[in-house]
Each structure stands twice: as structure tokens, then as C-alpha cells.
Coordinates of C-alpha atoms and ligand atoms in Angstrom, one line a residue:
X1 CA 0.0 0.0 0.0
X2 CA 0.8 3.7 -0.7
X3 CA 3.1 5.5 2.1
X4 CA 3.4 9.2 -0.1
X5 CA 4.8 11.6 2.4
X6 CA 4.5 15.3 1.8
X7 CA 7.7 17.2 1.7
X8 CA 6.1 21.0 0.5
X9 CA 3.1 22.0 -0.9
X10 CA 3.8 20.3 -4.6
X11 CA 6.7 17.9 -3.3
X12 CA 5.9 14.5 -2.3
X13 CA 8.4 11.9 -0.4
X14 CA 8.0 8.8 -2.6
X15 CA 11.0 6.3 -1.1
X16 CA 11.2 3.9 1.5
X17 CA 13.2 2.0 3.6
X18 CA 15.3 -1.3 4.4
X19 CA 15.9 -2.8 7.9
X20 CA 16.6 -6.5 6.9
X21 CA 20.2 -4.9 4.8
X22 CA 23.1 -6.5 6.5
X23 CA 25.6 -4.6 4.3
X24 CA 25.3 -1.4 2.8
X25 CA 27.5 -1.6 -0.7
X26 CA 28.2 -4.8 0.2
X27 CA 31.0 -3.1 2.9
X28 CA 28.8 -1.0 5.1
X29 CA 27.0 -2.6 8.3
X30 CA 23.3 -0.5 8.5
X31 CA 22.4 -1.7 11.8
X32 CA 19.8 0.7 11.8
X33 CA 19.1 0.0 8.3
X34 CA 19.0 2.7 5.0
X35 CA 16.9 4.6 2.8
X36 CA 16.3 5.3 -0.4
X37 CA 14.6 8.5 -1.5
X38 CA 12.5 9.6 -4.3
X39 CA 10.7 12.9 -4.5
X40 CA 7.8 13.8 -7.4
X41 CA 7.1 17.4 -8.0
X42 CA 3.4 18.3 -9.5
X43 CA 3.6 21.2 -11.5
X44 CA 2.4 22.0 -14.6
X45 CA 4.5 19.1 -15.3
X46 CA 4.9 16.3 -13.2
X47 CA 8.7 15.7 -12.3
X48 CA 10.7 12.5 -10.4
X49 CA 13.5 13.1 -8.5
X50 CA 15.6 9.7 -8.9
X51 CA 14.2 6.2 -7.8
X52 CA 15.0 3.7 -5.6
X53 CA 16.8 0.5 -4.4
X54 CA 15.5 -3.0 -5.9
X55 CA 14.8 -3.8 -1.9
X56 CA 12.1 -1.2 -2.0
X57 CA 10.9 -1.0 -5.1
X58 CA 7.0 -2.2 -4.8
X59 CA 6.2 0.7 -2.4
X60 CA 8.1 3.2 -4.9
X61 CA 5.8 1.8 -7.7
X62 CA 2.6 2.4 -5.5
X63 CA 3.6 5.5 -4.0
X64 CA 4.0 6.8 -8.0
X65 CA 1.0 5.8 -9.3
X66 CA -1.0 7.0 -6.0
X67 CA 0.5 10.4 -6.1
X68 CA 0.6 10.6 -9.9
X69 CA -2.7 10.2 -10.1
X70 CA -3.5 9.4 -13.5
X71 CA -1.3 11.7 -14.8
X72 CA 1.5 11.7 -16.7
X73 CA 4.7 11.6 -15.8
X74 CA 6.9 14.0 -17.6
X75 CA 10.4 14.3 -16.4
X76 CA 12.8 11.7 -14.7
X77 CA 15.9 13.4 -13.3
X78 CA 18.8 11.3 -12.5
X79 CA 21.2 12.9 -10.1
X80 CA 23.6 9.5 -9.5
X81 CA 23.7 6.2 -10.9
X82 CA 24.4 4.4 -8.6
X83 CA 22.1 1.6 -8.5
X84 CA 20.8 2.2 -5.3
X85 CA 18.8 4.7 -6.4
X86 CA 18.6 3.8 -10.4
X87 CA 17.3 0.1 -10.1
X88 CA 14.1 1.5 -10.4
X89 CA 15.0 3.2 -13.6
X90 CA 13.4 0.7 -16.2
X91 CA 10.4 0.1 -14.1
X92 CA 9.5 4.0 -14.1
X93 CA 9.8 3.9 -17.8
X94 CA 7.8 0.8 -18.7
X95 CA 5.1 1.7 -16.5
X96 CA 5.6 5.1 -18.0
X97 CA 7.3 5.4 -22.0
X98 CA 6.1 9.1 -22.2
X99 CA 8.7 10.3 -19.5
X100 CA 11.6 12.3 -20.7
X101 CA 14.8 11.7 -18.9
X102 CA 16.6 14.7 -17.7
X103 CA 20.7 13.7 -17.0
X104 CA 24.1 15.0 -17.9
X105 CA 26.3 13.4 -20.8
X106 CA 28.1 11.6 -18.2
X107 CA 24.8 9.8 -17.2
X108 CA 23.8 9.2 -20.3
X109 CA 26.7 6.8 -21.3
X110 CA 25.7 5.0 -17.7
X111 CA 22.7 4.3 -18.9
X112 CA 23.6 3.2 -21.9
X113 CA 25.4 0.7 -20.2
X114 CA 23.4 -0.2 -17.4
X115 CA 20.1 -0.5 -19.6
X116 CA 20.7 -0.1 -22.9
X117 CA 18.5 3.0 -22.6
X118 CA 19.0 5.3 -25.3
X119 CA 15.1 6.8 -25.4
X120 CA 14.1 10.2 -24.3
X121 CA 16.6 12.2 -22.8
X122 CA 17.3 16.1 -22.2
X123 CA 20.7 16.4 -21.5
X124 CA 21.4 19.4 -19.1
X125 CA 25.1 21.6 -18.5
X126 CA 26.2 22.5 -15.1
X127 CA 24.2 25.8 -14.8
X128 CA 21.3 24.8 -17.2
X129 CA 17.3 25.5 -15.9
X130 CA 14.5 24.5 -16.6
X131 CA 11.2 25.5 -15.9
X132 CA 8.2 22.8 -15.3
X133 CA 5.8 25.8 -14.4
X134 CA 6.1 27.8 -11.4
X135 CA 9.1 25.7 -10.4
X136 CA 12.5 26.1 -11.9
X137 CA 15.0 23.2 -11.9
X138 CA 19.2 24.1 -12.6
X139 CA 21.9 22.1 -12.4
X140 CA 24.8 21.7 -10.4
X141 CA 27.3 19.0 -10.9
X142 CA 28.9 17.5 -8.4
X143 CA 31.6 14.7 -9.6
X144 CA 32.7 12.1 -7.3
X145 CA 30.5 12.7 -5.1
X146 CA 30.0 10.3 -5.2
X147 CA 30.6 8.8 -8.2
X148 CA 31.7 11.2 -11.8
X149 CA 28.1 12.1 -13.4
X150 CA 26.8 13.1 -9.8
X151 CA 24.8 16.2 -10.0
X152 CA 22.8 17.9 -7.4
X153 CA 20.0 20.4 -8.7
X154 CA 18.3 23.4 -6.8
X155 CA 14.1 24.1 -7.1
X156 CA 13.1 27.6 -7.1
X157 CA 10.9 29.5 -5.7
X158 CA 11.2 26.5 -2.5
X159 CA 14.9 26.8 -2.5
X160 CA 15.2 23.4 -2.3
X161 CA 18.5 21.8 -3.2
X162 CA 18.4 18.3 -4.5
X163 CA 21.9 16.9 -3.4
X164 CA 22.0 13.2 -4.3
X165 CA 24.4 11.3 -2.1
X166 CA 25.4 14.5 -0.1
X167 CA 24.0 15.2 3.2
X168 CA 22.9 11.7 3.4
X169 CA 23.3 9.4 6.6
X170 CA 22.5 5.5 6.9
X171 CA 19.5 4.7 9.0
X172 CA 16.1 4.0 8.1
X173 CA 13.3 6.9 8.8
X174 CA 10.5 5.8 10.6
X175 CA 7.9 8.4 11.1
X176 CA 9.3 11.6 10.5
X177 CA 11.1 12.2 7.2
X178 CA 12.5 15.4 8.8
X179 CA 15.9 16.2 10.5
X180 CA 14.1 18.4 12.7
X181 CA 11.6 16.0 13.7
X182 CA 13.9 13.5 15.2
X183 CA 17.0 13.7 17.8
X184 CA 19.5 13.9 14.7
X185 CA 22.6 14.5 17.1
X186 CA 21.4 11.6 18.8
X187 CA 20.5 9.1 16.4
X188 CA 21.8 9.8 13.1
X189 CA 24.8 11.7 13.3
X190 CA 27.6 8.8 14.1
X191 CA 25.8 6.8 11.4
X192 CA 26.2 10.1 9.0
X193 CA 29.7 10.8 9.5
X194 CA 30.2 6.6 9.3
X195 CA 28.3 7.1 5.8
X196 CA 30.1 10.4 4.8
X197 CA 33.5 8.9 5.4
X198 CA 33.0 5.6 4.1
X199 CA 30.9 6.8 0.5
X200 CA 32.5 10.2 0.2
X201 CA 35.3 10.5 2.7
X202 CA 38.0 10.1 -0.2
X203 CA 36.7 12.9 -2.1
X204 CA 36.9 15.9 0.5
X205 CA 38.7 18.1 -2.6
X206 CA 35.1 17.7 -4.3
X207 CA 33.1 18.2 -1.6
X208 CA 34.7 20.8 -0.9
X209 CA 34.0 22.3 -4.2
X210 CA 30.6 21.6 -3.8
X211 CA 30.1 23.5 -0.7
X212 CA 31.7 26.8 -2.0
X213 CA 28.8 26.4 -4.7
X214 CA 26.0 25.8 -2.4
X215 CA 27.2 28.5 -0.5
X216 CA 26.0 30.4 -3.1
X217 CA 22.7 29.0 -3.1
X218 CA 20.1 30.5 -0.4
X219 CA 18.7 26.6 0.9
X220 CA 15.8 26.2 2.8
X221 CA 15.4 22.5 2.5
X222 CA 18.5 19.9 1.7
X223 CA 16.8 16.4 0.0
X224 CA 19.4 13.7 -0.3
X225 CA 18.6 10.4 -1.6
X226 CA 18.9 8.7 2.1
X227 CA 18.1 9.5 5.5
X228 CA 16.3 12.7 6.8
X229 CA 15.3 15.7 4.9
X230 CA 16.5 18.7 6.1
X231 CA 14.6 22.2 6.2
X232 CA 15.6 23.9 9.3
X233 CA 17.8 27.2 8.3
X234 CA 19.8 26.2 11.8
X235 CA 20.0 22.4 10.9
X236 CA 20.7 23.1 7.7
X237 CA 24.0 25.2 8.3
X238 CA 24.9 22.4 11.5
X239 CA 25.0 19.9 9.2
X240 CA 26.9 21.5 6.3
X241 CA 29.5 22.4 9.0
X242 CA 29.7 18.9 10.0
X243 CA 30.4 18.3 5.9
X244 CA 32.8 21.2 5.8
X245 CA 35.0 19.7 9.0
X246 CA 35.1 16.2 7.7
X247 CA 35.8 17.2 3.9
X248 CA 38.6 19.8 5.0
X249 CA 39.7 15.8 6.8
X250 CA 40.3 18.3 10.3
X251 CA 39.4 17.0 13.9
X252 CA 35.6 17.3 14.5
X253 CA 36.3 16.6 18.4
X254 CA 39.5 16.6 20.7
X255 CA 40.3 14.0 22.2
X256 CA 42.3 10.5 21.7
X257 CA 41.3 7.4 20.1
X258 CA 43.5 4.5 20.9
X259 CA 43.5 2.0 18.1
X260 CA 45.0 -1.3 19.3
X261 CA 45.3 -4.6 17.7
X262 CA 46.6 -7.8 20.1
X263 CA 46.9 -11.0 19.8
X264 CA 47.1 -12.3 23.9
X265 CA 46.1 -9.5 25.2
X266 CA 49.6 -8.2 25.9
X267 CA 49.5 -5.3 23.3
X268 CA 45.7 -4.2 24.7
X269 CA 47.0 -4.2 28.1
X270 CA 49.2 -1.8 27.4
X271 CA 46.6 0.2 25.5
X272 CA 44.6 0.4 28.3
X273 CA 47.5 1.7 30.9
X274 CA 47.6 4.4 28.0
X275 CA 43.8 4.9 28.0
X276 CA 44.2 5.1 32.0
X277 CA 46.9 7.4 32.1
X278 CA 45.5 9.7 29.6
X279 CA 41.8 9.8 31.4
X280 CA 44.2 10.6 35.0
X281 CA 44.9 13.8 32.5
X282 CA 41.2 14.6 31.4
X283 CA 41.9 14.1 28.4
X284 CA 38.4 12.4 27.0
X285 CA 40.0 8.8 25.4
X286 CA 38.2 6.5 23.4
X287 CA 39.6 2.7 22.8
X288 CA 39.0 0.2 19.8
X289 CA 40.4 -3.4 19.0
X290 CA 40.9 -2.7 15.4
X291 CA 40.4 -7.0 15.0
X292 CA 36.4 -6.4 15.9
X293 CA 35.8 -3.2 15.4
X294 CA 34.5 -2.2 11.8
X295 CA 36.9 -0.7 9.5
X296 CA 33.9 1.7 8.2
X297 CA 33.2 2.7 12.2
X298 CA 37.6 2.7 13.0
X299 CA 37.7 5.1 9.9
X300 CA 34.5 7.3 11.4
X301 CA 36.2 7.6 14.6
X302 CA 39.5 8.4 13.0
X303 CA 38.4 11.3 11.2
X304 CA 36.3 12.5 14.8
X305 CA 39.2 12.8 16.8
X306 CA 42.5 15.1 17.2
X307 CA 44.7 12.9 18.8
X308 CA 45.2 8.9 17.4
X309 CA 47.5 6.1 19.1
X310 CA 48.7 3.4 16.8
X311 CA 49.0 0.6 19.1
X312 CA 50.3 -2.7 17.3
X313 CA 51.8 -6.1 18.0
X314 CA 54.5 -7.6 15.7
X315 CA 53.1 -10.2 12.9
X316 CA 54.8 -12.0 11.1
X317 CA 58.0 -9.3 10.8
X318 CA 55.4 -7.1 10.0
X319 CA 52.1 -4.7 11.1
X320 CA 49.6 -7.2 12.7
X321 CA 47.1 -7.6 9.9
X322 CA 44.1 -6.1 11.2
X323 CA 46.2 -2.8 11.8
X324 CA 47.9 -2.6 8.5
X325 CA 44.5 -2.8 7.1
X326 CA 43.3 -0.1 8.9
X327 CA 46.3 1.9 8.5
X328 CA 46.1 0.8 4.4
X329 CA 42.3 2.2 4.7
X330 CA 43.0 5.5 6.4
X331 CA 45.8 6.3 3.3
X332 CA 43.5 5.6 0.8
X333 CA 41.0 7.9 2.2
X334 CA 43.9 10.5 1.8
X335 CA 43.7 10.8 6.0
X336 CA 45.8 13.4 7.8
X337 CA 45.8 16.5 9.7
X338 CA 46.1 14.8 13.4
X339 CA 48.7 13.9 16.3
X340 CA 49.9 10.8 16.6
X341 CA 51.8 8.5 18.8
X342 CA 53.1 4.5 18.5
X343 CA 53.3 1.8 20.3
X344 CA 54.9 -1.7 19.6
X345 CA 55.1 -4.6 20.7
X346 CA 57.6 -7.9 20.3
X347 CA 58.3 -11.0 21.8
X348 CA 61.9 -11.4 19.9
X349 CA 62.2 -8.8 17.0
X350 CA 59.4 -5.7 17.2
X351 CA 58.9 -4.2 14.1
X352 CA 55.7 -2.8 14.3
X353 CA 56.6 0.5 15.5
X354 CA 59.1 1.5 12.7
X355 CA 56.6 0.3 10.0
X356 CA 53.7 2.0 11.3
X357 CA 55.6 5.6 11.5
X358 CA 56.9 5.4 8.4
X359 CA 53.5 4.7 6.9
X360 CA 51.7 7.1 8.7
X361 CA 54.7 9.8 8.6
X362 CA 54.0 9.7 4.8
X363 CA 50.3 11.2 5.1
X364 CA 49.3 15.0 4.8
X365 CA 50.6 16.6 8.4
X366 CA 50.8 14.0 10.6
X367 CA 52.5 15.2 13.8
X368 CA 54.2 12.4 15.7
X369 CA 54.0 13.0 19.6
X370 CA 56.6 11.4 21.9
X371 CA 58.9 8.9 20.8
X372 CA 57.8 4.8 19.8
X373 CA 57.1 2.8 23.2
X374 CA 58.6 -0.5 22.1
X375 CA 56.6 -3.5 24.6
X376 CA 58.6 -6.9 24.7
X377 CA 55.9 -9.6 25.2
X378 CA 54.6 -7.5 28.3
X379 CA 54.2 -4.5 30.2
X380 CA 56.7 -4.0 32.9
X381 CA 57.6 -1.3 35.3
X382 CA 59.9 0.1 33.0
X383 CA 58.0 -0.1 29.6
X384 CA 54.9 1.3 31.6
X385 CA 56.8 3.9 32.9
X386 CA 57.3 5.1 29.0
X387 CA 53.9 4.7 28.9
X388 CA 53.1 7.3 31.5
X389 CA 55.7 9.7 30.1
X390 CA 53.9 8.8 26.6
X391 CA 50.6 10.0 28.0
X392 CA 51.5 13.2 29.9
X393 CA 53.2 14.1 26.1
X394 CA 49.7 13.1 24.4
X395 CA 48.0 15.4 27.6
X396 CA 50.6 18.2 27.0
X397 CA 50.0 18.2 23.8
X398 CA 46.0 17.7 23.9
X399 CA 46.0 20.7 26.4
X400 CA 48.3 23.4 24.1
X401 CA 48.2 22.7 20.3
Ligands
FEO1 FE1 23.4 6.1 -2.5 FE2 26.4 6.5 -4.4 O1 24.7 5.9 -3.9

């Protein structure tokens, strides 16, 4: 049955959501599940704003035809590809072979490729509007974000921009569609930054770009293509902070997050002497085993915090493998911008240490703090007294940069 949610007078909420999704992507754990939005505008023409995910697909199909009406639908914009929000694509145009498709040049080739759609199409330029009656559609293109024919598009008079995978979060809706209707800060916002860093965290140069162009824009209402919309003038300019921070890849909190992998229990040990130490110094600490903890929520909570200890046992002659993954996944996000400290350890040749600050020396302005602790096998008076000394640096430090 139907579920059309009104979004403004002449915009309706046509998406829905997926709580049984294990992975996001197939690399994304949704806990809390995903959606998948869709928006029609009735105008003098009737427009769609992108479609939805296979998973939700029968409600999309209903919600159209309810809120359609028995008209016609005129316009299909595609802001992304992706087919999260394209599967839908072919069932919108068989149910309905009038609709013109509006996309970039970019897009079209997708298509092309995906569907072997070649039919109706209106190919737009960054800049380009159109009017559908006393709404006005233009373009702004938004590459890689999230993937190269993104584009995001602004409605006028509403001032509603239309911004694809941008601004998104994971997490189903349930109830509210609106980020002012529900406890964002609360519920959302560690699943949003897990969702911008994971799906756009690599291309902060873009969104960057991006921003100085909406900033441009007067936006009273943000629609992404999941999670809540937003339409709060004070939400609004919270949450394109938020984007601004984690795009510029600087600290969005201070504090330390000590990542630690260990096989025995050895290497944690001396994580949490560390952890200790620095809470002594009120300096808030967080701790993760970088063997259980997501990569996608390791990476989240990398790019949250100011001040990151590598804490790693030897494998192997090398980084133990769940920590040279995470350190392989932070580089390729093009992480930097934070203090740093190391910790090894080695039963007979520790090697850890030197491999890890030599990776992580190699990133954008990384600032090491304090010298390597080098553990052999275990913690004793002596290696936990570098500890100490490690964590009134990492306080010092905390306290005055
Ligand atoms: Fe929600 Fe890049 O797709």
C-alpha cells in the first residue's frame, strides 16, 4: 500500500526503507538500516527526482501511481547512478514510456550501459534550468560525489536543493522524514559521519567544491537520496558544517582514540594503561580493537578525533594484519591533519613501531607525539613507565596545540 509523504506543498516523499540490509554496498554494516529517497514534484508538469533501491521497489511503484494520479509523468531526473537509487530506472519507464529523462552526458553513457537505454533524454550543463511551471529546476554537478556524473540540482521559488548522495546518513526513517523532527545528534549523526566517510570521505577536494557552490545557493530545504530531509535554516547550516569539517579531513572533536590490535592480550593491556593514564589527565580517550571493530566505524572515529595512538603487536615481521589494514584504509581515504603517537610490541624482534611511523609519517601533516614505546611480550615497570611519560606528552599536547 501507498506510504506518499508530503515534503512542500507540490513535493511529495515517494521512497522507503530497508531494515533487513546486512551490508550497505556490500562493505557497510546498517544496523539501523537505510533509505532510499524519491521525490515527485506536480507542476504543470509532473517531475521525479531519482528512484529507488530493488529492496524497495513495490512501495516506490505504488507511491507513484497514487500520487501521480493518472497523470503523466513527464520528467525523470537522474542525479547519480548508482544503483541504489537507479534500479528503479526501467520500471518507471515501462510503467511510463512518455517520460523524458533529464541527466548529464556523463549519465547518459551509464545508462547506456546499465540498460541499454538510449530513449528520451534532455541532456542538461552544469548551470542549465528548466522551468516545469512555477518551479524552476538548474543544475549543479557534483563529480565524485559520489561517483563522476553526480549532479545535485536546486528548485526555485522553495529553494530546495536536491543533493543526491550529499548530506545523506544510513538509517532507516520511521515516522518523521525530517531532520528536525527527530534527535539527529542523537540518532543519526555517528551513522552520517560513518556514511560520509565511508561513500565520500575520499573525495573531500570535491566536496569541498561543492560546498563553496551551495554556499551560493540561499537553501531552505536539503533532499538527499537517504536519510532525513533537512529544512531547518539552523539544521541546515549544523549539518553543512559537520560536511565542511570532515571534507577539510580536520578533527571534528578533541580527544584521543587509541586504536589497538593484540593478539594475547599483551598489546591491549598496554593500551589500556595508556587509555588510563591519559583519562588521569582529562583528556576524553576512546579505545578500539581494530580486529572487531568495523573498518567503516575505526575510519569514522578516525576522522572524529585530534589525537590517534597506533598501538600494534608484531606479525609475522610485520604490522599485525588487522592494523595494517586499517592503516592501508585510512591512506587511501587521503587521511591526515592529526597527532599521533606509536606503540609496539615484540616478543623477539618488534617491528611494528618502525613500519607504522613510516606509513603514517607519509600522510598529509601528521604530527608524531613522543617517541615509539617499544613492549617486549609484556608491560613492565619500565616499559609502563614510558607509557606514562607517553601519555603526559599526548595530555601536554591535547592541552596546548
Ligand atoms: Fe546512494 Fe552513491 O549511492
Amino acid at each position: 500500500m501507498h506510504n506518499v509523504i508530503p515534503v512542500t506543498d507540490d513535493l511529495l516523499y515517494l521512497g522507503g526503507n530497508d531494515r533487513r540490509i546486512a551490508l550497505f554496498e556490500s562493505a557497510y554494516p546498517v544496523p539501523r538500516g537505510v533509505s532510499y529517497n524519491s521525490y515527485l514534484l506536480l507542476d504543470e508538469k509532473t517531475v521525479l527526482f531519482d528512484t529507488v533501491d530493488a529492496a524497495v521497489s513495490e512501495t516506490f511503484f505504488e507511491n507513484l501511481a497514487f500520487a501521480l494520479k493518472g497523470r503523466q509523468l513527464d520528467y525523470l531526473v537522474v542525479h547519480h547512478m548508482e544503483p541504489d537509487h537507479s534500479a528503479s530506472f526501467q520500471g518507471v519507464l515501462s510503467r511510463h514510456p512518455e517520460t523524458i529523462v533529464i541527466a548529464n552526458k556523463k549519465t547518459a553513457g551509464m545508462l547506456k550501459n546499465y540498460f541499454g537505454f538510449e530513449g528520451k533524454m534532455q541532456l542538461v550543463a552544469e548551470g542549465e534550468t528548466i522551468n516545469f511551471g512555477k518551479h524552476s529546476l538548474s543544475f549543479v554537478f557534483a563529480p565524485m560525489v559520489h561517483w563522476p556524473e553526480v549532479m545535485m540540482s536546486y528548485l526555485l521559488p522553495e529553494q530546495v536543493l536536491f543533493s543526491a548522495d550529499a548530506f545523506g546518513t544510513f538509517g532507516a526513517l520511521g515516522g518523521s522524514i525530517f531532520a528536525d523532527k527527530v534527535h539527529f545528534e542523537r540518532d543519526f549523526l555517528d551513522d552520517a559521519r560513518r556514511y560520509y566517510c565511508g561513500i565520500v570521505g575520499k573525495y573531500g577536494v570535491q566536496v569541498q567544491s561543492v560546498l563553496k557552490k551551495a554556499a551560493n545557493l540561499p537553501i531552505k530545504m536539503i533532499c538527499p537520496l537517504h536519510g532525513p530531509v533537512w529544512r531547518e535554516e539552523k539544521g541546515i547550516a549544523w549539518f553543512l558544517q559537520k560536511y565542511d569539517t570532515w571534507s577539510k579531513c580536520v578533527p571534528e572533536e578533541r580527544g584521543a582514540a587509541i586504536f589497538y590490535a593484540s593478539v594475547y592480550g599483551h598489546t591491549q593491556n598496554a593500551a589500556e594503561i595508556l587509555g588510563a593514564e591519559l583519562a588521569k589527565q582529562d583528556v576524553p580517550v576512546k579505545l578500539y580493537d581494530v580486529s572487531v571493530t568495523h573498518a567503516s566505524e575505526l575510519l569514522a572515529e578516525a576522522f572524529r578525533y585530534s589525537h590517534l595512538v597506533f598501538v600494534s603487536t608484531t606479525y609475522n615481521n610485520g604490522v599485525f594484519v588487522s592494523m595494517e589494514n586499517f592503516l592501508h584504509d585510512l591512506k587511501a581515504h587521503f587521511f591526515g591533519k592529526r597527532a599521533y603517537a606509536v606503540v609496539e610490541n615484540g616478543s623477539w624482534s618488534p617491528q611494528a613501531g618502525q613500519l607504522m611511523e613510516t606509513e603514517i609519517s607519509s600522510w598529509k601533516e601528521m604530527r608524531q607525539v613522543g617517541e615509539k614505546v617499544t613492549i617486549l611480550s609484556s608491560v613492565n615497570e619500565e616499559t609502563r613507565t614510558k607509557l606514562e611519560t607517553l601519555a603526559g606528552e599526548l595530555a601536554d599536547d591535547y592541552k596546548n596545540s
